[in-house]
C-alpha cells in the first residue's frame, strides 16, 4: 500500500535520526576514554571506561594501590610539582656524584625523559648508542612504548605527563646533602619525584621506584612467562620429579676487589665442590669468562685463597640453561647483582617457575619496586653467609654452609618447598606479570599527572615513538656514518 507524503516525510526523518545516532555512537566509540583498569590476577582485566578523566585520577589519588606510590603522595601535594623542581633534582644528583652539570651530555648520561602528550609518547635525552646507558635507554623506550600502546588498544586516554627516569643499575645516592640550584624547589631531603629502577633503602625520599626495563616489551614478557608456566606444571606428583638441587646460573663479570657481589658469588660457588648433591651452581659459559679468570688471578684480592684457580676452573664449566627450563630444579637461587651486591633482575625471571626461591641475603639492602611486597618464609627463603667482614678469606667472609643446610631441610619437608614454589608463582602473577606491570604504570602515570602543576609540552628535540620517527632517525645515523 502506498504511503502519503506526510508518512514518507516522517520515515525519512526517522531514518535520518537513526543514521545520526549511529554516526554519533561510532564517533564516540572512536574517541579514547580515560580508563580505570581493575586487574584481578586470577581473571585478568575488567575495563571500565569513564567519560570524565578526573574521576579516574581522583580514584587513584584516594586509593593508591602500591606503597611506593603512597610514599610519593605523602611527599608532594596535588599540583605542587614544577618542571624546574624536576630538573633541579637531576642537577642535585649530578653535583653529588661528580657530574659536569654544565655539560648536558655528561649530566644526562643516565637519564631518560618521558612525555605523554595528547595520548602519544615522546622521549627526551635520547642516546642512540647500543652500549652501556644507550642500551638501557633503548630497552626503557621499547618497554614504555609497549605499555602505552596497550592502553591505547584498550581505548584509554592517558593524561599529559612528564617524567625523568634514571636508568643506572642503582640510583646514585648523594654522599652529602647539597643545596638545590633553584631555592623555590624541593630540598634534597625531599627531592622532586624522579624515577629510578633500583635504590638503596636509605634513599626512599630521593626517587620513586618503577619497573626496570629488562621486562623488554609487554608482549614479549607475556609470551616468555606463558612458556615458563607451560613448561613448569605445579601439580605435586609432577613437581616431585624436578631435580632435588638448588640451581643458579649467572654472569661472571668482576669490577673490583671491593665489590661485594663477586665475593658473595664465589662464596656460594665454593660450596659446590663438596656438596654437588645439593647444589648445581656455576657461572654461565660466555666469552667474557676467561677475562674474569685472568683478572681474578692478577688482582690478588685479599679475600682470595690458594684454591681460587681450581674453583674458577670448576665453576666456569656450568651448562647453559634456558630460562624457560629453570623449573627443572625444585629450588632456585637468586644472587646479588654486580654493583656492590645490588639488586639482581634475575629474580623476576625465576619467580614464575614454581620452584622454591632462595634469595642470598646482602648487607647493602637495595630495593626494587616490588620488594616490599615479598614475605620472607612465605614467598621465599633467605640464605646467607658469614657476616664477619673482617675475615680475609672469601669463604669465611661470604659463607657457604647455610644454603646447603636450607636445601637439606627442604628435602626433609617436600610439601613446604612445593608450597613456597606455589606462593612465588602467585606473587609473580600479582606483582610482576604483564597485566600487573600494566596496572602499576597506569596508576603511576595518573598519579604524576595529578602531582604536576604545569602543562607538559613536547620540545623540538623530543623523539616520537612511532615507526616513521624511529626509521627516520636510523636513516640519519646511517648517513652520518657514511659521511
Short mmCIF file of C-alpha atoms in Angstrom, two decimals:
data_model
loop_
_atom_site.label_atom_id
_atom_site.label_comp_id
_atom_site.label_asym_id
_atom_site.label_seq_id
_atom_site.Cartn_x
_atom_site.Cartn_y
_atom_site.Cartn_z
CA UNK A 1 0.00 0.00 0.00
CA UNK A 2 1.30 3.41 -0.96
CA UNK A 3 2.01 5.84 1.92
CA UNK A 4 1.06 9.50 1.94
CA UNK A 5 3.68 12.25 1.54
CA UNK A 6 3.43 13.04 5.25
CA UNK A 7 4.14 9.40 6.11
CA UNK A 8 7.12 9.37 3.74
CA UNK A 9 8.46 12.54 5.33
CA UNK A 10 8.15 11.02 8.81
CA UNK A 11 10.03 7.89 7.69
CA UNK A 12 12.80 9.94 6.09
CA UNK A 13 13.20 11.99 9.28
CA UNK A 14 13.25 8.83 11.41
CA UNK A 15 15.90 7.23 9.18
CA UNK A 16 17.96 10.44 9.35
CA UNK A 17 17.74 10.44 13.15
CA UNK A 18 18.80 6.79 13.30
CA UNK A 19 21.73 7.42 10.97
CA UNK A 20 22.78 10.44 13.02
CA UNK A 21 22.59 8.43 16.25
CA UNK A 22 24.62 5.62 14.68
CA UNK A 23 27.24 8.07 13.45
CA UNK A 24 27.48 9.63 16.92
CA UNK A 25 27.86 6.18 18.50
CA UNK A 26 30.65 5.29 16.09
CA UNK A 27 32.35 8.64 16.66
CA UNK A 28 32.13 8.27 20.43
CA UNK A 29 33.49 4.74 20.23
CA UNK A 30 36.50 6.01 18.32
CA UNK A 31 37.31 8.63 20.96
CA UNK A 32 39.57 7.24 23.70
CA UNK A 33 38.20 7.43 27.23
CA UNK A 34 40.06 7.62 30.49
CA UNK A 35 40.22 4.13 31.94
CA UNK A 36 40.17 2.62 35.36
CA UNK A 37 41.68 -0.81 34.77
CA UNK A 38 40.72 -3.14 37.59
CA UNK A 39 43.15 -6.04 37.49
CA UNK A 40 42.27 -9.38 39.04
CA UNK A 41 45.35 -11.65 38.93
CA UNK A 42 43.16 -14.73 38.61
CA UNK A 43 40.68 -13.48 35.99
CA UNK A 44 42.54 -10.78 34.09
CA UNK A 45 41.36 -7.27 33.22
CA UNK A 46 37.99 -5.63 33.64
CA UNK A 47 37.99 -2.33 31.76
CA UNK A 48 35.65 0.45 32.91
CA UNK A 49 35.57 3.44 30.60
CA UNK A 50 34.76 6.75 32.26
CA UNK A 51 33.78 9.90 30.40
CA UNK A 52 35.44 12.27 32.86
CA UNK A 53 39.14 11.71 33.34
CA UNK A 54 39.15 13.43 36.72
CA UNK A 55 37.11 10.55 38.13
CA UNK A 56 39.93 8.18 37.31
CA UNK A 57 42.68 10.33 38.78
CA UNK A 58 40.62 11.07 41.88
CA UNK A 59 40.02 7.37 42.40
CA UNK A 60 43.70 6.55 42.04
CA UNK A 61 44.68 9.56 44.13
CA UNK A 62 42.50 8.50 47.04
CA UNK A 63 43.35 4.81 46.89
CA UNK A 64 46.87 4.23 45.56
CA UNK A 65 47.41 0.52 45.08
CA UNK A 66 51.07 0.47 45.98
CA UNK A 67 53.08 1.63 48.98
CA UNK A 68 55.78 3.05 46.71
CA UNK A 69 53.25 5.43 45.18
CA UNK A 70 51.86 6.23 48.62
CA UNK A 71 55.25 7.49 49.77
CA UNK A 72 55.43 9.89 46.83
CA UNK A 73 51.89 11.06 47.51
CA UNK A 74 52.82 11.90 51.09
CA UNK A 75 55.85 13.87 49.88
CA UNK A 76 54.12 16.12 47.34
CA UNK A 77 50.71 17.81 47.21
CA UNK A 78 48.49 17.79 44.12
CA UNK A 79 49.56 20.47 41.66
CA UNK A 80 52.69 21.42 43.63
CA UNK A 81 55.31 19.85 41.38
CA UNK A 82 57.06 22.14 38.89
CA UNK A 83 59.16 21.31 35.86
CA UNK A 84 62.00 23.36 37.36
CA UNK A 85 61.94 21.22 40.51
CA UNK A 86 62.33 18.03 38.47
CA UNK A 87 65.38 19.34 36.61
CA UNK A 88 66.80 20.76 39.85
CA UNK A 89 66.63 17.27 41.35
CA UNK A 90 68.51 15.85 38.36
CA UNK A 91 71.16 18.54 38.78
CA UNK A 92 71.45 17.76 42.52
CA UNK A 93 72.23 14.14 41.71
CA UNK A 94 74.79 15.28 39.14
CA UNK A 95 76.56 17.54 41.65
CA UNK A 96 76.57 14.87 44.36
CA UNK A 97 78.02 12.23 42.03
CA UNK A 98 80.69 14.37 40.37
CA UNK A 99 78.96 15.02 37.05
CA UNK A 100 79.73 18.10 34.99
CA UNK A 101 76.40 19.91 35.32
CA UNK A 102 77.38 22.41 32.61
CA UNK A 103 77.77 19.55 30.11
CA UNK A 104 74.31 18.16 29.24
CA UNK A 105 75.79 15.02 27.69
CA UNK A 106 77.58 14.14 30.93
CA UNK A 107 74.79 15.26 33.26
CA UNK A 108 72.03 13.35 31.47
CA UNK A 109 74.04 10.27 30.50
CA UNK A 110 71.90 8.01 32.71
CA UNK A 111 68.65 9.98 32.49
CA UNK A 112 65.75 9.47 30.09
CA UNK A 113 62.89 11.96 29.85
CA UNK A 114 59.41 10.61 29.05
CA UNK A 115 56.46 12.70 27.89
CA UNK A 116 52.88 11.63 27.27
CA UNK A 117 51.13 14.37 25.33
CA UNK A 118 47.81 14.17 23.52
CA UNK A 119 47.84 10.38 24.11
CA UNK A 120 51.18 9.99 22.29
CA UNK A 121 54.57 9.01 23.71
CA UNK A 122 57.79 11.03 23.36
CA UNK A 123 61.29 10.79 24.83
CA UNK A 124 63.97 13.36 25.56
CA UNK A 125 67.69 12.95 26.35
CA UNK A 126 67.77 10.03 23.93
CA UNK A 127 71.07 8.19 23.44
CA UNK A 128 71.26 6.12 20.26
CA UNK A 129 74.32 4.12 21.27
CA UNK A 130 73.69 0.38 21.62
CA UNK A 131 76.16 0.08 24.51
CA UNK A 132 76.03 0.98 28.21
CA UNK A 133 73.44 3.65 29.10
CA UNK A 134 72.32 3.83 25.48
CA UNK A 135 71.29 0.17 25.54
CA UNK A 136 69.31 0.60 28.77
CA UNK A 137 67.60 3.69 27.39
CA UNK A 138 66.58 1.74 24.30
CA UNK A 139 65.14 -1.04 26.47
CA UNK A 140 63.21 1.51 28.50
CA UNK A 141 61.80 3.22 25.39
CA UNK A 142 60.66 -0.09 23.91
CA UNK A 143 59.14 -1.22 27.21
CA UNK A 144 57.21 2.01 27.80
CA UNK A 145 56.07 2.16 24.19
CA UNK A 146 54.56 -1.32 24.57
CA UNK A 147 52.83 -0.20 27.78
CA UNK A 148 51.32 2.94 26.26
CA UNK A 149 50.27 1.14 23.07
CA UNK A 150 48.43 -1.46 25.15
CA UNK A 151 46.44 1.29 26.88
CA UNK A 152 45.55 2.85 23.55
CA UNK A 153 44.48 -0.54 22.23
CA UNK A 154 42.10 -0.76 25.20
CA UNK A 155 40.64 2.60 24.20
CA UNK A 156 42.18 4.53 27.09
CA UNK A 157 43.16 8.17 27.02
CA UNK A 158 46.16 8.96 29.20
CA UNK A 159 46.73 12.31 30.91
CA UNK A 160 49.54 14.59 29.75
CA UNK A 161 52.56 13.93 31.95
CA UNK A 162 56.34 14.48 32.11
CA UNK A 163 58.78 12.22 33.99
CA UNK A 164 62.55 11.92 34.36
CA UNK A 165 63.84 8.36 34.66
CA UNK A 166 67.27 7.32 35.97
CA UNK A 167 68.32 4.09 34.26
CA UNK A 168 71.50 3.35 36.22
CA UNK A 169 71.69 -0.07 37.89
CA UNK A 170 71.33 1.68 41.25
CA UNK A 171 70.12 5.23 41.83
CA UNK A 172 73.25 7.32 42.57
CA UNK A 173 72.90 8.26 46.23
CA UNK A 174 74.23 11.68 47.25
CA UNK A 175 77.24 11.41 49.56
CA UNK A 176 76.27 14.69 51.21
CA UNK A 177 73.29 16.98 51.17
CA UNK A 178 73.61 19.77 48.61
CA UNK A 179 71.54 22.89 48.08
CA UNK A 180 69.35 22.92 45.00
CA UNK A 181 70.14 25.50 42.35
CA UNK A 182 66.52 26.63 42.46
CA UNK A 183 65.66 27.78 46.01
CA UNK A 184 61.95 27.55 45.30
CA UNK A 185 62.21 23.85 44.53
CA UNK A 186 62.36 20.91 46.88
CA UNK A 187 65.25 20.43 49.28
CA UNK A 188 67.49 17.42 48.88
CA UNK A 189 65.74 15.70 51.78
CA UNK A 190 62.55 15.70 49.72
CA UNK A 191 63.62 15.51 46.10
CA UNK A 192 61.28 16.02 43.20
CA UNK A 193 59.77 12.64 42.35
CA UNK A 194 62.15 11.48 39.66
CA UNK A 195 62.07 7.79 38.72
CA UNK A 196 64.64 5.06 39.27
CA UNK A 197 64.80 1.30 38.76
CA UNK A 198 66.73 0.46 41.97
CA UNK A 199 67.99 2.34 45.00
CA UNK A 200 69.45 1.94 48.45
CA UNK A 201 66.84 1.70 51.21
CA UNK A 202 68.25 4.92 52.70
CA UNK A 203 67.25 6.86 49.58
CA UNK A 204 63.49 6.35 49.82
CA UNK A 205 62.77 10.10 49.54
CA UNK A 206 65.07 10.69 46.61
CA UNK A 207 63.39 8.78 43.79
CA UNK A 208 60.29 6.73 43.07
CA UNK A 209 60.85 3.11 42.10
CA UNK A 210 59.39 1.85 38.83
CA UNK A 211 59.88 -1.45 36.95
CA UNK A 212 63.31 -1.95 35.37
CA UNK A 213 63.47 -2.06 31.55
CA UNK A 214 64.58 -5.70 31.42
CA UNK A 215 61.00 -6.88 31.01
CA UNK A 216 61.65 -5.94 27.35
CA UNK A 217 58.14 -5.41 25.94
CA UNK A 218 54.76 -6.25 27.40
CA UNK A 219 54.01 -8.79 24.68
CA UNK A 220 57.44 -10.45 24.86
CA UNK A 221 57.21 -10.68 28.65
CA UNK A 222 53.75 -12.21 28.45
CA UNK A 223 54.89 -14.81 25.91
CA UNK A 224 58.00 -15.75 27.88
CA UNK A 225 56.18 -16.18 31.17
CA UNK A 226 53.42 -18.16 29.45
CA UNK A 227 56.11 -20.50 28.11
CA UNK A 228 57.55 -20.90 31.61
CA UNK A 229 54.14 -21.77 33.03
CA UNK A 230 53.59 -24.37 30.29
CA UNK A 231 56.97 -25.94 30.97
CA UNK A 232 56.54 -25.86 34.74
CA UNK A 233 53.36 -27.66 35.89
CA UNK A 234 52.65 -27.26 39.60
CA UNK A 235 50.76 -30.43 40.49
CA UNK A 236 52.64 -32.19 43.29
CA UNK A 237 53.37 -35.53 41.50
CA UNK A 238 54.95 -33.68 38.54
CA UNK A 239 56.75 -31.22 40.81
CA UNK A 240 58.35 -34.11 42.71
CA UNK A 241 60.11 -35.18 39.50
CA UNK A 242 62.19 -31.99 39.45
CA UNK A 243 65.90 -32.05 40.23
CA UNK A 244 66.42 -32.14 44.01
CA UNK A 245 69.19 -29.49 43.99
CA UNK A 246 69.47 -25.72 44.22
CA UNK A 247 70.19 -24.25 40.77
CA UNK A 248 71.97 -21.00 39.89
CA UNK A 249 73.49 -19.63 36.68
CA UNK A 250 74.84 -16.11 36.42
CA UNK A 251 77.34 -13.77 34.81
CA UNK A 252 80.99 -13.89 35.76
CA UNK A 253 81.94 -10.25 35.34
CA UNK A 254 84.10 -8.70 38.07
CA UNK A 255 84.62 -4.99 38.68
CA UNK A 256 86.87 -4.62 41.73
CA UNK A 257 88.14 -6.36 44.84
CA UNK A 258 85.91 -4.08 46.91
CA UNK A 259 82.73 -5.13 45.12
CA UNK A 260 80.76 -7.45 47.37
CA UNK A 261 78.77 -9.03 44.51
CA UNK A 262 81.60 -11.21 43.10
CA UNK A 263 82.76 -12.12 46.60
CA UNK A 264 79.33 -13.44 47.55
CA UNK A 265 79.04 -15.42 44.32
CA UNK A 266 82.42 -17.06 44.80
CA UNK A 267 81.44 -17.81 48.38
CA UNK A 268 78.37 -19.74 47.28
CA UNK A 269 80.21 -21.41 44.42
CA UNK A 270 82.90 -22.60 46.82
CA UNK A 271 80.32 -24.84 48.47
CA UNK A 272 79.55 -26.69 45.26
CA UNK A 273 82.63 -28.94 45.18
CA UNK A 274 81.84 -30.98 48.28
CA UNK A 275 78.06 -30.55 48.03
CA UNK A 276 77.25 -31.26 44.40
CA UNK A 277 74.37 -33.48 45.53
CA UNK A 278 72.70 -30.35 46.96
CA UNK A 279 73.90 -27.56 44.64
CA UNK A 280 74.06 -27.06 40.87
CA UNK A 281 75.67 -23.61 40.78
CA UNK A 282 78.03 -22.17 38.17
CA UNK A 283 78.81 -19.16 36.04
CA UNK A 284 77.23 -19.18 32.60
CA UNK A 285 79.54 -20.11 29.75
CA UNK A 286 80.22 -16.83 27.97
CA UNK A 287 83.05 -15.15 26.12
CA UNK A 288 83.95 -12.82 28.98
CA UNK A 289 84.64 -15.59 31.49
CA UNK A 290 88.26 -16.18 30.51
CA UNK A 291 88.96 -12.46 31.05
CA UNK A 292 87.39 -12.70 34.50
CA UNK A 293 89.65 -15.65 35.33
CA UNK A 294 92.78 -13.68 34.35
CA UNK A 295 91.54 -10.63 36.24
CA UNK A 296 90.94 -12.52 39.50
CA UNK A 297 94.39 -14.13 39.41
CA UNK A 298 96.22 -10.89 38.62
CA UNK A 299 94.43 -8.66 41.12
CA UNK A 300 95.22 -10.94 44.06
CA UNK A 301 92.30 -9.66 46.12
CA UNK A 302 92.81 -10.17 49.87
CA UNK A 303 89.81 -12.47 50.10
CA UNK A 304 91.22 -14.89 47.50
CA UNK A 305 92.83 -18.14 48.63
CA UNK A 306 95.24 -20.65 47.10
CA UNK A 307 92.48 -22.80 45.67
CA UNK A 308 90.88 -19.90 43.76
CA UNK A 309 92.23 -21.08 40.39
CA UNK A 310 90.81 -24.56 40.91
CA UNK A 311 87.48 -23.10 41.94
CA UNK A 312 87.28 -20.77 38.94
CA UNK A 313 88.17 -23.55 36.50
CA UNK A 314 85.40 -25.64 38.03
CA UNK A 315 82.63 -23.07 38.07
CA UNK A 316 83.31 -21.81 34.55
CA UNK A 317 82.08 -25.11 33.14
CA UNK A 318 78.41 -24.77 34.05
CA UNK A 319 75.98 -25.79 31.35
CA UNK A 320 73.83 -23.06 29.80
CA UNK A 321 70.18 -23.43 30.80
CA UNK A 322 67.29 -21.77 29.02
CA UNK A 323 65.22 -19.53 31.29
CA UNK A 324 62.05 -21.42 30.43
CA UNK A 325 63.74 -24.61 31.67
CA UNK A 326 64.76 -23.28 35.08
CA UNK A 327 61.91 -25.23 36.64
CA UNK A 328 63.85 -28.47 36.22
CA UNK A 329 65.09 -27.73 39.76
CA UNK A 330 62.99 -27.72 42.93
CA UNK A 331 64.98 -24.80 44.33
CA UNK A 332 66.32 -21.71 42.55
CA UNK A 333 68.91 -19.30 43.96
CA UNK A 334 68.95 -15.54 43.42
CA UNK A 335 72.35 -13.95 43.99
CA UNK A 336 73.12 -10.22 44.47
CA UNK A 337 73.83 -8.04 41.45
CA UNK A 338 77.22 -7.00 40.13
CA UNK A 339 77.26 -3.46 41.53
CA UNK A 340 78.25 -3.76 45.20
CA UNK A 341 75.92 -6.71 45.65
CA UNK A 342 72.92 -4.67 44.49
CA UNK A 343 69.59 -5.76 43.05
CA UNK A 344 69.52 -8.57 40.50
CA UNK A 345 66.96 -8.66 37.70
CA UNK A 346 67.42 -12.45 37.72
CA UNK A 347 64.71 -12.64 40.40
CA UNK A 348 61.88 -11.52 38.10
CA UNK A 349 62.71 -14.37 35.72
CA UNK A 350 62.68 -17.19 38.27
CA UNK A 351 59.59 -16.25 40.32
CA UNK A 352 57.05 -17.80 37.89
CA UNK A 353 58.78 -21.20 37.68
CA UNK A 354 57.09 -22.71 40.73
CA UNK A 355 60.45 -23.58 42.28
CA UNK A 356 61.19 -22.61 45.88
CA UNK A 357 63.13 -19.32 45.73
CA UNK A 358 66.27 -18.92 47.85
CA UNK A 359 67.50 -15.30 48.00
CA UNK A 360 71.06 -14.60 49.12
CA UNK A 361 70.81 -12.01 51.87
CA UNK A 362 73.06 -8.96 51.43
CA UNK A 363 74.22 -6.27 53.81
CA UNK A 364 73.72 -3.46 51.30
CA UNK A 365 69.92 -3.71 51.10
CA UNK A 366 68.85 -2.41 47.71
CA UNK A 367 65.23 -2.03 46.65
CA UNK A 368 63.19 -2.62 43.52
CA UNK A 369 59.60 -1.51 43.15
CA UNK A 370 58.10 -4.80 44.31
CA UNK A 371 60.46 -5.87 47.12
CA UNK A 372 58.28 -4.52 49.94
CA UNK A 373 55.56 -6.98 48.94
CA UNK A 374 57.82 -10.04 49.35
CA UNK A 375 57.20 -12.08 52.52
CA UNK A 376 60.22 -13.98 53.90
CA UNK A 377 59.31 -17.52 54.84
CA UNK A 378 56.20 -17.48 52.63
CA UNK A 379 57.20 -16.27 49.16
CA UNK A 380 60.90 -17.14 49.51
CA UNK A 381 63.61 -18.14 52.00
CA UNK A 382 66.73 -16.20 52.94
CA UNK A 383 70.11 -17.85 52.60
CA UNK A 384 73.21 -16.11 53.82
CA UNK A 385 76.88 -16.37 54.59
CA UNK A 386 79.15 -15.47 57.45
CA UNK A 387 78.70 -11.73 58.03
CA UNK A 388 82.11 -11.31 59.68
CA UNK A 389 83.56 -8.91 57.12
CA UNK A 390 86.86 -8.68 59.00
CA UNK A 391 87.81 -12.09 57.62
CA UNK A 392 90.36 -12.10 54.78
CA UNK A 393 89.18 -15.42 53.38
CA UNK A 394 86.43 -15.17 50.79
CA UNK A 395 84.97 -18.45 52.03
CA UNK A 396 84.65 -17.17 55.59
CA UNK A 397 83.62 -13.67 54.53
CA UNK A 398 80.74 -14.89 52.39
CA UNK A 399 79.86 -18.23 53.88
CA UNK A 400 78.76 -21.33 52.04
CA UNK A 401 77.30 -23.75 54.55
CA UNK A 402 73.94 -22.12 55.25
CA UNK A 403 72.50 -22.67 51.78
CA UNK A 404 73.37 -26.37 51.97
CA UNK A 405 71.59 -26.64 55.32
CA UNK A 406 68.50 -24.95 53.89
CA UNK A 407 68.39 -27.38 50.95
CA UNK A 408 68.72 -30.32 53.36
CA UNK A 409 65.77 -29.02 55.40
CA UNK A 410 63.61 -28.55 52.30
CA UNK A 411 64.39 -32.09 51.20
CA UNK A 412 63.03 -33.30 54.51
CA UNK A 413 59.87 -31.19 54.12
CA UNK A 414 58.99 -31.51 50.45
CA UNK A 415 55.48 -30.12 50.81
CA UNK A 416 56.83 -26.92 52.32
CA UNK A 417 59.16 -26.48 49.34
CA UNK A 418 56.23 -27.08 46.99
CA UNK A 419 54.09 -24.51 48.82
CA UNK A 420 56.94 -21.98 48.62
CA UNK A 421 57.04 -22.52 44.86
CA UNK A 422 53.28 -22.01 44.55
CA UNK A 423 53.48 -18.83 46.64
CA UNK A 424 56.30 -17.46 44.46
CA UNK A 425 54.27 -18.08 41.32
CA UNK A 426 51.23 -16.42 42.88
CA UNK A 427 53.39 -13.45 43.91
CA UNK A 428 54.64 -13.15 40.33
CA UNK A 429 51.09 -13.09 38.97
CA UNK A 430 50.07 -10.33 41.38
CA UNK A 431 53.17 -8.14 41.05
CA UNK A 432 55.34 -9.00 38.03
CA UNK A 433 53.08 -10.37 35.30
CA UNK A 434 52.44 -8.29 32.18
CA UNK A 435 48.99 -7.31 33.46
CA UNK A 436 50.37 -6.31 36.86
CA UNK A 437 53.04 -4.11 35.22
CA UNK A 438 50.36 -2.54 33.08
CA UNK A 439 48.30 -1.69 36.15
CA UNK A 440 51.32 -0.31 38.04
CA UNK A 441 52.28 2.07 35.24
CA UNK A 442 48.69 3.24 34.71
CA UNK A 443 48.43 4.28 38.34
CA UNK A 444 51.89 5.87 38.28
CA UNK A 445 51.07 7.94 35.19
CA UNK A 446 47.78 9.17 36.63
CA UNK A 447 49.37 9.95 39.99
CA UNK A 448 52.17 12.06 38.48
CA UNK A 449 49.70 13.88 36.28
CA UNK A 450 47.84 14.81 39.46
CA UNK A 451 51.05 15.97 41.18
CA UNK A 452 52.17 18.22 38.35
CA UNK A 453 51.31 21.89 38.48
CA UNK A 454 52.37 22.56 34.89
CA UNK A 455 51.22 21.59 31.41
CA UNK A 456 53.76 19.23 29.79
CA UNK A 457 54.93 20.18 26.31
CA UNK A 458 56.91 18.41 23.61
CA UNK A 459 60.29 20.08 22.93
CA UNK A 460 61.65 20.17 19.40
CA UNK A 461 64.39 17.62 20.17
CA UNK A 462 61.95 15.03 21.54
CA UNK A 463 61.81 11.64 19.84
CA UNK A 464 58.33 10.38 18.97
CA UNK A 465 57.85 6.65 19.43
CA UNK A 466 56.39 5.99 16.00
CA UNK A 467 57.65 3.68 13.30
CA UNK A 468 58.34 6.60 10.94
CA UNK A 469 60.19 8.64 13.58
CA UNK A 470 62.47 5.77 14.54
CA UNK A 471 63.04 4.87 10.88
CA UNK A 472 64.00 8.47 10.08
CA UNK A 473 66.42 8.55 13.00
CA UNK A 474 68.12 5.33 11.85
CA UNK A 475 68.49 6.77 8.33
CA UNK A 476 70.12 9.88 9.80
CA UNK A 477 72.58 7.74 11.77
CA UNK A 478 73.50 5.72 8.66
CA UNK A 479 74.00 8.93 6.67
CA UNK A 480 76.28 10.34 9.38
CA UNK A 481 78.40 7.17 9.40
CA UNK A 482 78.75 7.19 5.61
CA UNK A 483 79.71 10.88 5.66
#
